[in-house]
Short mmCIF file of C-alpha atoms and ligand atoms in Angstrom, two decimals:
data_model
loop_
_atom_site.label_atom_id
_atom_site.label_comp_id
_atom_site.label_asym_id
_atom_site.label_seq_id
_atom_site.Cartn_x
_atom_site.Cartn_y
_atom_site.Cartn_z
CA UNK A 196 27.31 22.29 13.45
CA UNK A 197 25.34 21.97 16.69
CA UNK A 198 22.91 24.16 18.62
CA UNK A 199 24.62 25.66 21.69
CA UNK A 200 21.75 24.78 24.02
CA UNK A 201 20.52 21.26 24.80
CA UNK A 202 17.24 20.33 23.11
CA UNK A 203 14.18 20.84 25.36
CA UNK A 204 11.71 17.95 25.50
CA UNK A 205 8.22 19.54 25.68
CA UNK A 206 6.56 17.53 28.46
CA UNK A 207 4.45 19.93 30.55
CA UNK A 208 1.57 22.35 29.89
CA UNK A 209 3.84 25.26 30.87
CA UNK A 210 6.57 24.19 28.41
CA UNK A 211 3.94 23.77 25.66
CA UNK A 212 2.47 27.25 26.31
CA UNK A 213 5.96 28.83 26.37
CA UNK A 214 6.71 27.09 23.06
CA UNK A 215 3.58 28.46 21.37
CA UNK A 216 4.10 31.99 22.76
CA UNK A 217 7.62 32.14 21.31
CA UNK A 218 6.53 31.92 17.64
CA UNK A 219 3.92 33.46 15.36
CA UNK A 220 4.68 31.33 12.28
CA UNK A 221 5.09 27.56 11.98
CA UNK A 222 6.58 25.74 8.98
CA UNK A 223 5.44 22.12 9.00
CA UNK A 224 7.16 19.26 7.30
CA UNK A 225 4.52 16.71 6.22
CA UNK A 226 5.72 13.10 5.95
CA UNK A 227 6.50 11.81 9.43
CA UNK A 228 4.98 14.89 11.11
CA UNK A 229 1.36 15.28 9.96
CA UNK A 230 0.96 11.84 8.42
CA UNK A 231 2.66 8.58 7.50
CA UNK A 232 1.64 7.91 3.89
CA UNK A 233 -2.16 8.18 3.98
CA UNK A 234 -2.37 7.61 7.76
CA UNK A 235 -3.11 10.93 9.49
CA UNK A 236 -1.23 11.04 12.79
CA UNK A 237 -3.34 11.56 15.95
CA UNK A 238 -4.54 15.13 16.64
CA UNK A 239 -2.95 16.56 13.43
CA UNK A 240 -6.23 18.32 12.50
CA UNK A 241 -6.91 19.45 16.05
CA UNK A 242 -3.37 20.83 16.39
CA UNK A 243 -3.64 22.84 13.16
CA UNK A 244 -7.12 24.09 14.14
CA UNK A 245 -5.66 25.22 17.50
CA UNK A 246 -2.88 27.17 15.74
CA UNK A 247 -5.47 28.86 13.52
CA UNK A 248 -7.54 29.81 16.60
CA UNK A 249 -4.35 31.25 18.18
CA UNK A 250 -3.85 33.42 15.07
CA UNK A 251 -0.60 31.69 14.12
CA UNK A 252 0.58 31.63 10.48
CA UNK A 253 1.11 28.10 9.10
CA UNK A 254 2.99 26.85 6.02
CA UNK A 255 3.69 23.32 4.81
CA UNK A 256 7.18 22.59 3.46
CA UNK A 257 7.55 19.04 2.19
CA UNK A 258 10.41 17.34 0.36
CA UNK A 259 7.86 14.92 -1.08
CA UNK A 260 7.84 15.59 -4.83
CA UNK A 261 5.23 12.94 -5.75
CA UNK A 262 2.28 15.36 -5.67
CA UNK A 263 1.80 18.90 -7.00
CA UNK A 264 0.68 21.59 -4.54
CA UNK A 265 -2.89 21.40 -5.88
CA UNK A 266 -2.89 17.66 -5.14
CA UNK A 267 -1.62 18.29 -1.61
CA UNK A 268 -4.44 20.79 -1.13
CA UNK A 269 -6.86 17.96 -2.00
CA UNK A 270 -5.07 15.59 0.41
CA UNK A 271 -5.49 18.10 3.25
CA UNK A 272 -9.14 18.65 2.27
CA UNK A 273 -9.78 14.90 2.45
CA UNK A 274 -8.77 15.09 6.11
CA UNK A 275 -11.07 18.09 6.67
CA UNK A 276 -8.14 20.54 6.76
CA UNK A 277 -8.59 23.67 4.61
CA UNK A 278 -5.28 24.93 3.25
CA UNK A 279 -4.57 27.63 0.65
CA UNK A 280 -2.26 26.59 -2.18
CA UNK A 281 0.22 29.36 -1.31
CA UNK A 282 0.67 27.79 2.12
CA UNK A 283 2.14 24.70 0.44
CA UNK A 284 5.76 24.38 -0.72
CA UNK A 285 7.13 21.14 -2.14
CA UNK A 286 10.48 20.02 -3.54
CA UNK A 287 8.78 19.53 -6.93
CA UNK A 288 7.61 23.17 -6.90
CA UNK A 289 11.07 24.31 -5.77
CA UNK A 290 12.70 22.31 -8.60
CA UNK A 291 10.36 23.78 -11.23
CA UNK A 292 11.06 27.31 -9.92
CA UNK A 293 14.81 26.54 -10.09
CA UNK A 294 14.46 25.56 -13.79
CA UNK A 295 12.60 28.83 -14.49
CA UNK A 296 14.46 31.35 -12.32
CA UNK A 297 18.00 29.96 -12.04
CA UNK A 298 18.49 27.91 -15.23
CA UNK A 299 16.20 30.37 -17.09
CA UNK A 300 15.02 27.64 -19.48
CA UNK A 301 12.47 28.74 -22.11
CA UNK A 302 9.07 27.01 -21.74
CA UNK A 303 8.29 27.20 -25.46
CA UNK A 304 11.59 25.58 -26.49
CA UNK A 305 13.39 23.80 -23.64
CA UNK A 306 12.11 20.47 -22.28
CA UNK A 307 12.81 18.57 -19.05
CA UNK A 308 13.29 14.80 -18.64
CA UNK A 309 11.72 13.57 -15.38
CA UNK A 310 12.67 10.57 -13.27
CA UNK A 311 9.82 10.88 -10.82
CA UNK A 312 6.06 11.10 -10.39
CA UNK A 313 3.19 13.41 -11.33
CA UNK A 314 4.16 16.06 -8.78
CA UNK A 315 7.22 17.05 -10.80
CA UNK A 316 5.44 16.69 -14.17
CA UNK A 317 2.47 18.82 -13.05
CA UNK A 318 4.55 21.62 -11.48
CA UNK A 319 6.66 21.89 -14.65
CA UNK A 320 3.56 21.96 -16.85
CA UNK A 321 2.01 24.64 -14.62
CA UNK A 322 5.03 26.80 -15.51
CA UNK A 323 4.53 26.01 -19.20
CA UNK A 324 7.29 23.43 -19.67
CA UNK A 325 6.96 20.16 -21.59
CA UNK A 326 7.98 17.38 -19.20
CA UNK A 327 9.09 14.07 -20.77
CA UNK A 328 9.34 10.65 -19.11
CA UNK A 329 8.01 10.53 -15.55
CA UNK A 330 4.62 8.84 -15.50
CA UNK A 331 4.59 8.08 -19.28
CA UNK A 332 3.16 4.50 -19.32
CA UNK A 333 5.47 3.50 -22.18
CA UNK A 334 8.27 3.53 -19.57
CA UNK A 335 6.58 0.60 -17.81
CA UNK A 336 7.64 -1.65 -20.72
CA UNK A 337 10.83 -3.74 -20.25
CA UNK A 338 13.90 -1.86 -21.46
CA UNK A 339 15.34 -2.52 -24.94
CA UNK A 340 17.40 0.28 -26.47
CA UNK A 341 16.49 -0.85 -29.98
CA UNK A 342 12.73 -0.52 -29.38
CA UNK A 343 12.42 2.05 -26.57
CA UNK A 344 10.27 4.93 -27.95
CA UNK A 345 12.55 7.26 -25.98
CA UNK A 346 15.75 6.07 -27.66
CA UNK A 347 15.04 4.38 -31.02
CA UNK A 348 14.75 7.72 -32.84
CA UNK A 349 17.46 9.34 -30.71
CA UNK A 350 17.20 11.59 -27.64
CA UNK A 351 15.05 14.73 -27.76
CA UNK A 352 17.58 17.49 -28.59
CA UNK A 353 15.50 20.09 -26.70
CA UNK A 354 15.89 18.42 -23.30
CA UNK A 355 18.00 20.84 -21.23
CA UNK A 356 17.56 19.41 -17.75
CA UNK A 357 16.85 16.21 -15.84
CA UNK A 358 14.83 16.44 -12.61
CA UNK A 359 15.02 13.29 -10.46
CA UNK A 360 12.92 12.60 -7.37
CA UNK A 361 10.98 9.90 -5.56
CA UNK A 362 9.65 7.41 -8.14
CA UNK A 363 7.69 4.45 -6.75
CA UNK A 364 7.40 3.06 -10.30
CA UNK A 365 11.15 3.21 -10.86
CA UNK A 366 12.49 0.53 -13.24
CA UNK A 367 15.46 -0.17 -15.51
CA UNK A 368 13.81 1.53 -18.48
CA UNK A 369 13.42 4.80 -16.54
CA UNK A 370 16.97 4.63 -15.13
CA UNK A 371 18.51 3.76 -18.55
CA UNK A 372 16.86 6.65 -20.44
CA UNK A 373 17.63 9.09 -17.60
CA UNK A 374 21.28 8.06 -17.86
CA UNK A 375 21.35 8.78 -21.61
CA UNK A 376 20.22 12.37 -20.98
CA UNK A 377 22.72 12.83 -18.16
CA UNK A 378 25.51 11.51 -20.40
CA UNK A 379 24.89 14.53 -22.67
CA UNK A 380 27.00 16.44 -20.11
CA UNK A 381 26.39 19.34 -17.75
CA UNK A 382 26.84 22.01 -20.45
CA UNK A 383 23.85 20.62 -22.34
CA UNK A 384 21.68 18.93 -19.67
CA UNK A 385 21.53 20.15 -16.06
CA UNK A 386 20.94 17.61 -13.28
CA UNK A 387 18.47 18.51 -10.52
CA UNK A 388 17.53 16.32 -7.55
CA UNK A 389 14.37 17.18 -5.66
CA UNK A 390 15.68 16.16 -2.23
CA UNK A 391 18.31 14.17 -0.34
CA UNK A 392 15.98 12.11 1.89
CA UNK A 393 17.30 8.55 1.57
CA UNK A 394 14.25 7.05 3.29
CA UNK A 395 10.51 7.74 3.38
CA UNK A 396 8.47 7.06 6.57
CA UNK A 397 5.26 5.01 6.21
CA UNK A 398 3.01 3.57 8.92
CA UNK A 399 4.94 0.58 10.37
CA UNK A 400 7.63 0.78 7.64
CA UNK A 401 10.54 2.94 6.46
CA UNK A 402 10.85 2.67 2.66
CA UNK A 403 13.45 3.96 0.14
CA UNK A 404 13.21 7.70 -0.40
CA UNK A 405 14.01 10.13 -3.20
CA UNK A 406 17.67 10.24 -2.23
CA UNK A 407 18.01 6.52 -2.91
CA UNK A 408 16.39 6.83 -6.36
CA UNK A 409 18.49 9.89 -7.28
CA UNK A 410 21.63 8.05 -6.14
CA UNK A 411 21.08 5.49 -8.95
CA UNK A 412 21.09 8.23 -11.58
CA UNK A 413 24.04 10.00 -9.89
CA UNK A 414 26.13 6.82 -9.62
CA UNK A 415 25.52 5.60 -13.19
CA UNK A 416 26.20 9.06 -14.70
CA UNK A 417 29.00 9.94 -12.27
CA UNK A 418 27.26 13.33 -11.86
CA UNK A 419 26.02 15.04 -8.69
CA UNK A 420 22.70 16.95 -8.86
CA UNK A 421 21.82 20.28 -7.33
CA UNK A 422 19.16 19.52 -4.70
CA UNK A 423 16.25 21.99 -4.46
CA UNK A 424 14.40 20.65 -1.39
CA UNK A 425 15.19 21.20 2.30
CA UNK A 426 17.80 22.20 3.51
CA UNK A 427 18.31 24.30 0.33
CA UNK A 428 17.66 27.88 1.44
CA UNK A 429 15.92 28.81 -1.85
CA UNK A 430 12.73 27.25 -0.44
CA UNK A 431 12.94 29.36 2.72
CA UNK A 432 13.77 32.52 0.76
CA UNK A 433 10.68 32.09 -1.43
CA UNK A 434 8.42 31.48 1.60
CA UNK A 435 9.74 34.52 3.48
CA UNK A 436 9.73 36.86 0.47
CA UNK A 437 6.19 35.81 -0.49
CA UNK A 438 4.71 36.29 2.98
CA UNK A 439 7.03 38.93 4.53
CA UNK A 440 7.73 36.80 7.60
CA UNK A 441 10.00 37.57 10.60
CA UNK A 442 12.58 34.74 10.93
CA UNK A 443 13.02 35.15 14.68
CA UNK A 444 9.33 34.38 15.19
CA UNK A 445 9.35 31.30 12.96
CA UNK A 446 9.62 27.65 13.99
CA UNK A 447 10.41 24.73 11.65
CA UNK A 448 8.68 21.50 12.68
CA UNK A 449 10.10 18.30 11.17
CA UNK A 450 11.01 14.65 11.60
CA UNK A 451 14.42 14.60 9.93
CA UNK A 452 17.58 16.20 11.36
CA UNK A 453 19.63 16.61 8.15
CA UNK A 454 16.78 18.25 6.22
CA UNK A 455 14.08 19.84 8.41
CA UNK A 456 16.12 20.81 11.48
CA UNK A 457 19.12 21.81 9.36
CA UNK A 458 16.74 23.94 7.22
CA UNK A 459 15.49 25.78 10.31
CA UNK A 460 18.93 26.07 11.90
CA UNK A 461 20.78 27.28 8.78
CA UNK A 462 17.85 29.56 7.99
CA UNK A 463 18.40 31.25 11.40
CA UNK A 464 14.76 30.71 12.35
CA UNK A 465 13.64 31.41 15.92
CA UNK A 466 13.60 27.70 16.69
CA UNK A 467 13.09 24.14 15.54
CA UNK A 468 10.90 21.30 16.82
CA UNK A 469 11.79 17.68 16.06
CA UNK A 470 9.00 15.12 16.29
CA UNK A 471 9.96 11.46 16.77
CA UNK A 472 6.95 10.11 14.80
CA UNK A 473 8.94 9.79 11.56
CA UNK A 474 12.58 9.01 10.94
CA UNK A 475 14.56 10.12 14.01
CA UNK A 476 15.13 8.84 17.54
CA UNK A 477 15.62 10.67 20.89
CA UNK A 478 19.20 9.38 20.94
CA UNK A 479 20.01 11.03 17.60
CA UNK A 480 18.16 14.21 18.62
CA UNK A 481 20.44 14.58 21.66
CA UNK A 482 23.66 13.45 19.95
CA UNK A 483 26.27 16.22 19.42
CA UNK A 484 27.73 15.88 15.91
CA UNK A 485 29.04 17.97 13.03
CA UNK A 486 26.70 15.99 10.70
CA UNK A 487 23.50 17.82 11.66
CA UNK A 488 22.26 20.42 14.20
CA UNK A 489 20.31 19.45 17.28
CA UNK A 490 16.71 20.74 17.53
CA UNK A 491 15.70 23.53 19.94
CA UNK A 492 12.77 21.39 21.08
CA UNK A 493 11.60 17.82 20.59
CA UNK A 494 8.52 15.70 21.35
CA UNK A 495 7.21 12.22 20.55
CA UNK A 496 4.56 13.47 18.13
CA UNK A 497 2.53 16.63 17.49
CA UNK A 498 -0.45 15.11 19.31
CA UNK A 499 1.58 15.00 22.55
CA UNK A 500 1.77 18.82 22.58
CA UNK A 501 -1.92 19.11 21.68
CA UNK A 502 -2.85 16.90 24.63
CA UNK A 503 -0.90 19.19 26.97
CA UNK A 504 -2.77 22.34 25.93
CA UNK A 505 -6.20 21.22 24.70
O1 DEZ L 98 11.65 10.20 0.01
C1 DEZ L 98 11.25 11.34 0.10
O2 DEZ L 98 11.08 12.06 -0.90
C2 DEZ L 98 11.03 11.88 1.46
O3 DEZ L 98 11.26 10.96 2.44
C3 DEZ L 98 9.67 12.37 1.77
O4 DEZ L 98 8.92 12.61 0.71
C4 DEZ L 98 9.91 13.50 2.74
O5 DEZ L 98 8.85 14.33 2.78
P1 DEZ L 98 8.78 15.39 4.00
O6 DEZ L 98 9.14 14.59 5.26
O7 DEZ L 98 9.77 16.46 3.69
O8 DEZ L 98 7.34 15.83 4.01
MG1 MG L 99 9.37 14.38 7.10
#
């Protein structure tokens, strides 16, 4: 799976202007594109302000399941960037929608066990589901099956799905209880992973990502989850159906080839832009392989394009 044309490195004012004129809608990945953890990358705000002034439509599509959309809205606001909640799509939101619309679990009866952070818990609760595990502080205690409050009286019989995602508080207690629910079998308990990203870009570091956490649960249970984040097309379908967008005029901007660029390529969007401020390198961007598509365009970081057109 490769793009037929060689990726274009945007390096001149003319190339930057041609890039902007080609699209009317931009889907932005967040980690590694707009920011690294809490470090806002240079010119992120100015770039988004410029797109607004140009009348472009902007959406944010992140595989980061640690925050709910409302929390992301606050994160943007803290940087002086005003974003509506329906511009924000996350893998936690996509996973909660999957539980509701594909598994058709009943909020009043069915519960979900979470290996992950507040983003997953909050999105499930917004849809009316009771989410167990996750950030429950009792999971911070050392694991002992005889005394664990999640095991000593037996598993909750109403748990019908496990959602696993990035969990920076992961420990043996969380992994052990998650395994018990997954051992109930796929007929009783579905297994959902928020996203496949095996690493997570931070300023000066690359740390383990959701994919590495989910792999623990997958390996110990010998089960493979359905992943709801990019490149799963459900996310793109919900964005396009909600906002009536024209694919050929849309560009996916990301820092990871096997999620962001694959999402744009398999979604038949008008184009994709890879930024090298997160996970990928120029060498990988140009490499022809069946493993992932090459981007239509690439650049060092968003700020480089802003500096060409400001
Ligand atoms: O580990 C993860 O979950 C991901 O690396 C991270 O959250 C990716 O977020 P995105 O780059 O899609 O904003
Ligand atoms: Mg990213």
